[in-house]
Coordinates of C-alpha atoms in Angstrom, one line a residue:
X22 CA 0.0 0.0 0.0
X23 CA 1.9 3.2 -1.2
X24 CA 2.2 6.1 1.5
X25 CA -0.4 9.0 1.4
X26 CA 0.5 11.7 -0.8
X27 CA -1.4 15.1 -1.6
X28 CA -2.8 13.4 -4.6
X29 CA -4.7 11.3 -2.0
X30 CA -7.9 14.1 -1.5
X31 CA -10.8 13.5 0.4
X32 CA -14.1 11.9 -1.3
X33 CA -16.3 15.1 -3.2
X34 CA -13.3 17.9 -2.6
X35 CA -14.3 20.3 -4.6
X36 CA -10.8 21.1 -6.3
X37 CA -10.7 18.0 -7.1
X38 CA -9.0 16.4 -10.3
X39 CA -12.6 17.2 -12.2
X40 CA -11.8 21.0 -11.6
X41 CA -8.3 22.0 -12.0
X42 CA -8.5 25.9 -11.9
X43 CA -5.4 27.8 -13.0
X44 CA -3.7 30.6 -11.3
X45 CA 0.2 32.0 -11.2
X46 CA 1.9 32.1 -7.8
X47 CA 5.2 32.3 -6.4
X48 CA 7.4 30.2 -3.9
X49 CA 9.3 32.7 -1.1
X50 CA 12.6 33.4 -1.1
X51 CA 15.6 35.2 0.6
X52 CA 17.4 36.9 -2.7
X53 CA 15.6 39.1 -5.4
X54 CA 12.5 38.8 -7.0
X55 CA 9.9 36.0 -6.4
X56 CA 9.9 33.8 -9.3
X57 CA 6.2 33.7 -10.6
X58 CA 4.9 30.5 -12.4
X59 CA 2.0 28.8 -13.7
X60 CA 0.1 26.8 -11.0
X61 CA -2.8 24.6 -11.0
X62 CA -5.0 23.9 -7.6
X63 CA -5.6 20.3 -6.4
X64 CA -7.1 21.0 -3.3
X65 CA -5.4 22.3 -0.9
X66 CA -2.4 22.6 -3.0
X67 CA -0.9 24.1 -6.1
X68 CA 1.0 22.2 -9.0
X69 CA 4.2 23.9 -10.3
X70 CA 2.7 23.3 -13.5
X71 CA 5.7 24.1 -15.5
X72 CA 8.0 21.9 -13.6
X73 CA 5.7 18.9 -13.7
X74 CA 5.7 19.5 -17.6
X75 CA 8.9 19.8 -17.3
X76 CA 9.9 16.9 -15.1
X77 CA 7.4 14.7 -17.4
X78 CA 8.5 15.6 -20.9
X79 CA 5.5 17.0 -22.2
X80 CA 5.4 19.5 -25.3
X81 CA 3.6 22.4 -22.9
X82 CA 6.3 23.1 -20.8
X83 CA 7.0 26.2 -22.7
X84 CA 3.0 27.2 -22.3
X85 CA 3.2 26.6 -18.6
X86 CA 7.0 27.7 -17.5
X87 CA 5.5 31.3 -17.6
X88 CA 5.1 33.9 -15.4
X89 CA 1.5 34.5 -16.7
X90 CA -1.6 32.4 -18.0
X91 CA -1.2 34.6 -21.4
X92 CA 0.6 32.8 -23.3
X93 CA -1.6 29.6 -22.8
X94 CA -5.0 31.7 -22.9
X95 CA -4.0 32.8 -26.7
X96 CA -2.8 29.0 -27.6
X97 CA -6.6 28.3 -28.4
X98 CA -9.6 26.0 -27.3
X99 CA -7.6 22.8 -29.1
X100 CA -4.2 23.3 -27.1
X101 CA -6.2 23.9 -23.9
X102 CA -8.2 20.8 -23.9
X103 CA -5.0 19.1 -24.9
X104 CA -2.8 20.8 -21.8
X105 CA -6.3 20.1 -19.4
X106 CA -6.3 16.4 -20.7
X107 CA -2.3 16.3 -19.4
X108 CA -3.0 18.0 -16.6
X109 CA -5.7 15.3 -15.3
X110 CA -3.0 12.8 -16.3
X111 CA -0.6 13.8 -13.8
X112 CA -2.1 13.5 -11.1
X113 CA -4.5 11.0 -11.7
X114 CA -1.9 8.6 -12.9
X115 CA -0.5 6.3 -10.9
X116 CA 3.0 5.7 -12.6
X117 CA 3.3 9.8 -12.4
X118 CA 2.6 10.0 -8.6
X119 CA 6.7 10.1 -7.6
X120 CA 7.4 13.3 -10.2
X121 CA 4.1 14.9 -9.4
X122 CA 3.4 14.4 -5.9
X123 CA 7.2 16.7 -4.4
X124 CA 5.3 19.6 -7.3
X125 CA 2.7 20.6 -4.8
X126 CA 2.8 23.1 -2.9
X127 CA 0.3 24.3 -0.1
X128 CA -1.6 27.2 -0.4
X129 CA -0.8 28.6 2.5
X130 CA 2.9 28.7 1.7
X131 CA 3.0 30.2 -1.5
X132 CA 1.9 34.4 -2.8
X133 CA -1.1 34.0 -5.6
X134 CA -1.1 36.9 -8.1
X135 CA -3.0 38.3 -10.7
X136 CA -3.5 35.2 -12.9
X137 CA -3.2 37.2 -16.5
X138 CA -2.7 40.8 -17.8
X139 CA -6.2 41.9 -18.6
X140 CA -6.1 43.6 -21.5
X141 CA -9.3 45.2 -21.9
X142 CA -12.6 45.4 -19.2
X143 CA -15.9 45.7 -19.6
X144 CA -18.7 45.2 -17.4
X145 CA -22.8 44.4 -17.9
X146 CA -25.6 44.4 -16.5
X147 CA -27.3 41.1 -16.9
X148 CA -29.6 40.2 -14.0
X149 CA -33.3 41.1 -14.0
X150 CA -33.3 41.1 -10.6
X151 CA -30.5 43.1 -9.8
X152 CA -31.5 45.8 -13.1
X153 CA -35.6 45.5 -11.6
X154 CA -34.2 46.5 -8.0
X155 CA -32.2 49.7 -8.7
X156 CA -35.2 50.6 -11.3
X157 CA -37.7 50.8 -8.8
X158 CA -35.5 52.4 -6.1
X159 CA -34.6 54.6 -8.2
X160 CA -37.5 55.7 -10.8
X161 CA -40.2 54.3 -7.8
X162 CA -42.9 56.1 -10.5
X163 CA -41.4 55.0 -13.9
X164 CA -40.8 51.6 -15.4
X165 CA -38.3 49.4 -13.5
X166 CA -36.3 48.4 -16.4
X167 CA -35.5 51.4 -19.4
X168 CA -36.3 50.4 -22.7
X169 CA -33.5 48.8 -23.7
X170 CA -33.2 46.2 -21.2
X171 CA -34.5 43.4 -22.4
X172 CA -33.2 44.1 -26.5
X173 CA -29.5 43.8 -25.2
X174 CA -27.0 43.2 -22.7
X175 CA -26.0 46.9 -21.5
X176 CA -23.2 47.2 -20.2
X177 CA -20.1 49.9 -20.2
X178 CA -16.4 49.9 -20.6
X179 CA -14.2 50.0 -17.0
X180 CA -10.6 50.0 -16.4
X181 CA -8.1 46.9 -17.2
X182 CA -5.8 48.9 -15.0
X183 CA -7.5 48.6 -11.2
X184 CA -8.2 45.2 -11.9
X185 CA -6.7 43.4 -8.7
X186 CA -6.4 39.7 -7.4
X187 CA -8.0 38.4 -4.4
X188 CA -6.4 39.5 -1.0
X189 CA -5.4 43.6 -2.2
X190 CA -6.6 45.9 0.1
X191 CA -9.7 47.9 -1.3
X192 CA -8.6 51.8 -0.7
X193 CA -11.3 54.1 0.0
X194 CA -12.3 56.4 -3.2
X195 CA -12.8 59.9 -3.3
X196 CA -14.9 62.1 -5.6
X197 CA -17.7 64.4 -6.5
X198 CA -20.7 63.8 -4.5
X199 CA -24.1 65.8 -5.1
X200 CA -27.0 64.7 -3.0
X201 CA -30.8 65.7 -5.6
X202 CA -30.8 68.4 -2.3
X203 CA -27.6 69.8 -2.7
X204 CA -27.2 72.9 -4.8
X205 CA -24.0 72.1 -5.2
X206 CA -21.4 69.3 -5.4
X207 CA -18.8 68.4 -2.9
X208 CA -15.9 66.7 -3.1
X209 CA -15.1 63.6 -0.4
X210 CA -14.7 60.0 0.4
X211 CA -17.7 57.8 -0.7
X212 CA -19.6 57.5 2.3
X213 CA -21.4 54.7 0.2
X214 CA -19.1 51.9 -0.8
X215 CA -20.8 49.1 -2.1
X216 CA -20.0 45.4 -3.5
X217 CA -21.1 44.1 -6.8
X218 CA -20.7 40.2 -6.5
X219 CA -20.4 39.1 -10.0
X220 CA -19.1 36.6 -12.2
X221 CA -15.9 37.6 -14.8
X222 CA -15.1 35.8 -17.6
X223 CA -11.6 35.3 -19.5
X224 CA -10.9 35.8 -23.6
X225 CA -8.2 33.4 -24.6
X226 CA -8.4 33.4 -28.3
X227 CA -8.0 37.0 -30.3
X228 CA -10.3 38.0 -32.8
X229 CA -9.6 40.2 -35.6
X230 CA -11.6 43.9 -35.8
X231 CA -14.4 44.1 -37.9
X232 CA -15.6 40.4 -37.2
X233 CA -18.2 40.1 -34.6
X234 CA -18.0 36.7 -32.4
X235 CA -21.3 34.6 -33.0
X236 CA -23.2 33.1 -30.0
X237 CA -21.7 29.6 -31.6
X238 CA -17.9 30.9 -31.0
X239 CA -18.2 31.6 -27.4
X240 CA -16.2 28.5 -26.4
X241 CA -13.7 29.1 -28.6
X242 CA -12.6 32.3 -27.5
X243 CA -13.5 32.0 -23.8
X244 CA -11.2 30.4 -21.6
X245 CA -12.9 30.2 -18.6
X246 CA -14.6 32.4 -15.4
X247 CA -14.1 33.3 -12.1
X248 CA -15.5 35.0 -9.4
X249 CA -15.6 39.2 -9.8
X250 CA -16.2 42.0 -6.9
X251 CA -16.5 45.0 -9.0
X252 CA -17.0 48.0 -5.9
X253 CA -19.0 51.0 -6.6
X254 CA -18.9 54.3 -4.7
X255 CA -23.0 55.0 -4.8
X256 CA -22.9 58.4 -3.4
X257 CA -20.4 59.1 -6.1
X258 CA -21.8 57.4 -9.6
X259 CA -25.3 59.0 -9.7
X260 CA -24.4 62.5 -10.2
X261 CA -21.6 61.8 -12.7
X262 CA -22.9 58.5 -14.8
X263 CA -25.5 61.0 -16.3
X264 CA -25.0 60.8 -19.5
X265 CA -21.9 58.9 -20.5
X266 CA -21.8 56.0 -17.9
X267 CA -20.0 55.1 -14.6
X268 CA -16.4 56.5 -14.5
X269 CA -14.7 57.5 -10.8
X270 CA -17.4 55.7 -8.7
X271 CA -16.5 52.3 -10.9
X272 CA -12.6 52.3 -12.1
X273 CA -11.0 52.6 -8.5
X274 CA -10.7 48.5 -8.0
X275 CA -12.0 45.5 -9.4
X276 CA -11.4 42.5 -7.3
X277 CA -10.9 38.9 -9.1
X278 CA -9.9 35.9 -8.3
X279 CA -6.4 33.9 -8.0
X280 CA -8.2 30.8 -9.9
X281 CA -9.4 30.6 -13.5
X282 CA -11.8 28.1 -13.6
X283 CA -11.4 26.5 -17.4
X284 CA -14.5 26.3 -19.1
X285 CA -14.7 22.7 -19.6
X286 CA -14.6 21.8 -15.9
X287 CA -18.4 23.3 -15.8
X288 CA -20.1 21.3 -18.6
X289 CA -22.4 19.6 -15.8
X290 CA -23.4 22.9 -14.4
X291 CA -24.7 24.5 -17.8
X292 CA -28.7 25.3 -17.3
X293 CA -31.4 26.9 -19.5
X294 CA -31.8 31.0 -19.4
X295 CA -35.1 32.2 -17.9
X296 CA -37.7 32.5 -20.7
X297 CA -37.8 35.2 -23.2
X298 CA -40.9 37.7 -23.2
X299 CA -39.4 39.9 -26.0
X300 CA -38.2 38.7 -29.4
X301 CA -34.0 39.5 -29.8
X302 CA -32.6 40.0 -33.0
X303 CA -31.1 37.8 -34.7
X304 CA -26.8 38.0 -33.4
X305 CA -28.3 37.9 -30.0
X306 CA -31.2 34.7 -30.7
X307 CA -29.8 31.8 -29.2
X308 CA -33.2 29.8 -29.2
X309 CA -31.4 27.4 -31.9
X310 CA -28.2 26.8 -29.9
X311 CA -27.3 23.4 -29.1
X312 CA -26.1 23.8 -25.5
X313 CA -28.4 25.8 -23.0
X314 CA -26.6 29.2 -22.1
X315 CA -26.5 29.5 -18.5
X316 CA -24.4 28.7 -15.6
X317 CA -25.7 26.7 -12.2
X318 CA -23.0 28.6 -10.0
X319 CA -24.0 29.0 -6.4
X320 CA -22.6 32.4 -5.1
X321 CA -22.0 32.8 -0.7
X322 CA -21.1 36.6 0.2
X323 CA -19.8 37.0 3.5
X324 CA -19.3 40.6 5.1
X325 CA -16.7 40.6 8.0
X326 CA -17.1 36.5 8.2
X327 CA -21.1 37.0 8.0
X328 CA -23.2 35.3 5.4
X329 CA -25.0 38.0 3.8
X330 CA -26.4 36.7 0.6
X331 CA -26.1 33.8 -1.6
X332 CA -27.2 35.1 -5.0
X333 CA -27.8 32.8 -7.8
X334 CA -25.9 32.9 -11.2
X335 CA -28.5 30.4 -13.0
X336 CA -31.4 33.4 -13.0
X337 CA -29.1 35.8 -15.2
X338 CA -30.9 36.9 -18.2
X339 CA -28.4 37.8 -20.7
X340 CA -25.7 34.4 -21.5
X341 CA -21.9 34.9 -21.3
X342 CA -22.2 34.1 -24.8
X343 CA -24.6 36.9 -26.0
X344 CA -22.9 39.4 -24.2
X345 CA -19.8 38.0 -26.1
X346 CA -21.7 38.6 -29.1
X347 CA -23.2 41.9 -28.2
X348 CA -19.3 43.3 -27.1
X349 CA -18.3 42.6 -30.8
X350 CA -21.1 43.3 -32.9
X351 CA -19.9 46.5 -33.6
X352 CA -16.7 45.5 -35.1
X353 CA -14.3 45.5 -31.6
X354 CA -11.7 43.0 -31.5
X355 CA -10.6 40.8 -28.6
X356 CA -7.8 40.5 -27.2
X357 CA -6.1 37.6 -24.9
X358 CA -6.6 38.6 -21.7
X359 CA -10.0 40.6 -22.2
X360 CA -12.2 40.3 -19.2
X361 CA -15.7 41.0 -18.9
X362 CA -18.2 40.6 -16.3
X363 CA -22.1 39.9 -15.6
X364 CA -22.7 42.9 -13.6
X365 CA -23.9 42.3 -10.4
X366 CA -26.2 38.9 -9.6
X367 CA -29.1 39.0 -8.1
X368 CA -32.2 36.7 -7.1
X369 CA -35.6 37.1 -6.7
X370 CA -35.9 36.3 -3.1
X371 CA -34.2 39.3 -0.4
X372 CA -31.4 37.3 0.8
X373 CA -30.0 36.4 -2.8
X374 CA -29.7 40.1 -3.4
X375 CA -25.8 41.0 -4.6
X376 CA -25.1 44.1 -3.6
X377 CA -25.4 46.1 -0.2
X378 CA -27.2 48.6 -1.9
X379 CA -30.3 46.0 -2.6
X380 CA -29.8 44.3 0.3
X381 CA -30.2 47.9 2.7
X382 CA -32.4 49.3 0.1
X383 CA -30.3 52.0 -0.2
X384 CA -29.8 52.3 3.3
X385 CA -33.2 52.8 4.4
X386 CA -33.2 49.0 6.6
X387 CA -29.6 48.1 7.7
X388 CA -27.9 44.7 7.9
X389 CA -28.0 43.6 11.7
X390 CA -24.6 41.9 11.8
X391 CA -21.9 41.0 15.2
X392 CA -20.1 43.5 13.8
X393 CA -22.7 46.2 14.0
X394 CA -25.1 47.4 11.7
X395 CA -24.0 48.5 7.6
X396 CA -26.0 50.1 5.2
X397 CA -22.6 50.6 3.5
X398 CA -18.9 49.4 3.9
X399 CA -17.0 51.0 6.8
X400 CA -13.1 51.0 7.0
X401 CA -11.3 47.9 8.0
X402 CA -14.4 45.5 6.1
X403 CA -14.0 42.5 4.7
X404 CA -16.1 41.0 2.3
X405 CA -15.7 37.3 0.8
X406 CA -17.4 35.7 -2.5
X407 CA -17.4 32.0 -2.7
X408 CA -19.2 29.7 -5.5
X409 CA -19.6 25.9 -5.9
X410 CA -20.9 24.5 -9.6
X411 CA -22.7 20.9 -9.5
X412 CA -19.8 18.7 -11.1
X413 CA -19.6 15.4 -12.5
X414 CA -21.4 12.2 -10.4
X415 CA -22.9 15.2 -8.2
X416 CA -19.5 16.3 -7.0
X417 CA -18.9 19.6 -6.7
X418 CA -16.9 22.2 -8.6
X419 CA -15.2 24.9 -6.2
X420 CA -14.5 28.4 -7.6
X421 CA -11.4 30.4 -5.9
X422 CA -12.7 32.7 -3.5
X423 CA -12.3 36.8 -4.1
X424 CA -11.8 38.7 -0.6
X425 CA -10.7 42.4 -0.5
X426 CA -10.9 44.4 3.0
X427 CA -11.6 48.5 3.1
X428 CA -8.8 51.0 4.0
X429 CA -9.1 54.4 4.4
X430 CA -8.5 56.6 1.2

């Protein structure tokens, strides 16, 4: 009976061989600058995934011996099934268990970092829900949802450069704040910072400008998803969003996680979109699609170790795939390392609301919490997002957690 190793995991962990999320992390040392490399998470564990190519003598190594996913996100959908078909080989295989097994490293003893150099950003607005909520909080007499809604994804372009990994302190923005009472504005720190739990997802494969992506090529330009914070200053974006969009209150940080999750390790967790009660044109109509468009993702948000929501990816009206479609349309290229996001997820019920803002109703009925009550984020905050995916044989498929706490701007 061979001795235990870390390729021995429990029964149903959810980084389990069926998951294999990818990340870039580093090992500490006494001289110079950490050297960064490819890893891959087996539960509680990371795989030097360019050494174990490496060691093995697979044709990757030069993919995975970087310093960034980049290089393997613009190899394309063939290379990364092949590299993901490897990868379960290692350490599923028995004969590889004495070159694999010294490779892993615990998480606890190695730095994640930003997993790839996000070229471009761009954020939507997909949930009913979440879109219904701030309508009628905010145009109480007026239709919930503006006229466009329900047509197209909406969404608006943010900044690749605030785009952070899990674990970076969240500084405190500052801005132009005009209450509708004020007669004029005032310049401060947001006294209303809020969390956006959403869903970010990661272009591998280019595409060239002037050739919109069809609903049908989402899988071969996406690499895979991970879980997004995207804070918002609310005292800050209503009186400068009018009329271009969100801008200071939006581009201060984006929080993502250490762990890609690859696409193909969620084909048992892809559901059916809610039904459609107005007709899309035609880049947009994915009625005729073979596979259903949605993702079973089970979101947990957790304010200062409190759960205080658990919003539901599955309700999202607009696919990763149409707003794929609807970002190029127009003729805009991608780039590897594009990310883009849902927008903030939110369920019908009050608890699965994803954002402070829903969840205090702007602040009229605080969140009664150890800690104290919040209508908004206070200094020295931290707020958590974890998600689990139904797997294969009803295991379940983990998705790296995104944390950031509040400092004071």
């Amino acid at each position: 009976m061979p001795e235990p190793t870390p390729l021995d995991l429990p029964e149903g962990d959810p980084f389990g061989p069926h998951n294999l999320p990818y990340g870039v992390f580093s090992l500490p040392t006494s001289t110079g600058e950490p050297l960064r490399r490819v890893g891959v998470r087996l539960g509680d564990r990371v795989l030097d995934a360019g050494a174990a190519a490496h060691a093995l003598g697979s044709p990757y190594a030069p993919l995975l011996a970087q310093p960034t996913l980049n290089p393997l996100l613009a190899a394309g959908r063939q290379t990364w099934r092949d590299v993901r078909r490897a990868l379960t080989a290692w350490v599923t295989v028995p004969a590889h268990r004495d070159v694999v097994a010294p490779l892993l490293h615990p998480l606890d003893t190695v730095e994640l970092h930003l997993p790839f150099e996000v070229a471009d950003y761009v954020d939507f607005y997909a949930s009913e829900h979440h879109a219904t909520n701030l309508g009628r909080m905010f145009r109480p007499n007026g239709d919930a949802l503006l006229p466009n809604w329900k047509h197209l994804p909406v969404g608006y372009h943010g900044r690749a450069g605030t785009v952070v990994v899990s674990g970076t302190d969240v500084i405190r923005p500052s801005g132009q704040r005009k209450a509708p009472a004020d007669e004029a504005p005032s310049f401060g720190a947001s006294a209303k910072l809020d969390i956006e739990s959403e869903v970010g997802f990661v272009v591998g494969a280019p595409s060239p400008m002037g050739s919109p992506v069809p609903l049908s090529s989402f899988r071969d330009h996406v690499f895979g998803l991970c879980l997004l914070n995207d804070w918002s200053a609310r005292d800050i974006q209503p009186w400068e969003y009018v009329p271009l969009g969100p801008h200071v209150a939006k581009s201060f940080a984006t929080s993502v996680s250490a762990w890609i999750t690859p696409l193909e390790a969620l084909d048992s967790a892809r559901v059916a979109l809610p039904p459609r009660d107005v007709p899309l044109l035609p880049y947009l109509d994915d009625s005729g699609e073979e596979e259903p468009g949605g993702y079973d993702l089970r979101i947990t948000v957790k304010l200062n170790g409190e759960v205080i929501s658990e919003p539901p990816y599955a309700g999202m009206y607009w696919s990763p795939a149409q707003m794929l479609a609807h970002m190029t349309v127009g003729g805009a290229s991608l780039r590897t390392g594009d990310l883009y996001a849902s927008g903030t997820v939110s369920g019908p019920e009050p608890h699965q609301r994803g954002s402070l803002i829903e969840l205090t109703w702007n602040g009229r009925t605080p969140l009664e919490l150890p800690s104290g009550k919040r209508t908004f984020l206070e200094d020295g905050d931290e707020v958590t997002l974890t998600a689990w995916a139904p797997g294969p044989d009803g295991v379940r498929v983990g998705l790296g957690e995104v944390t950031g706490r509040v400092v004071p701007g």
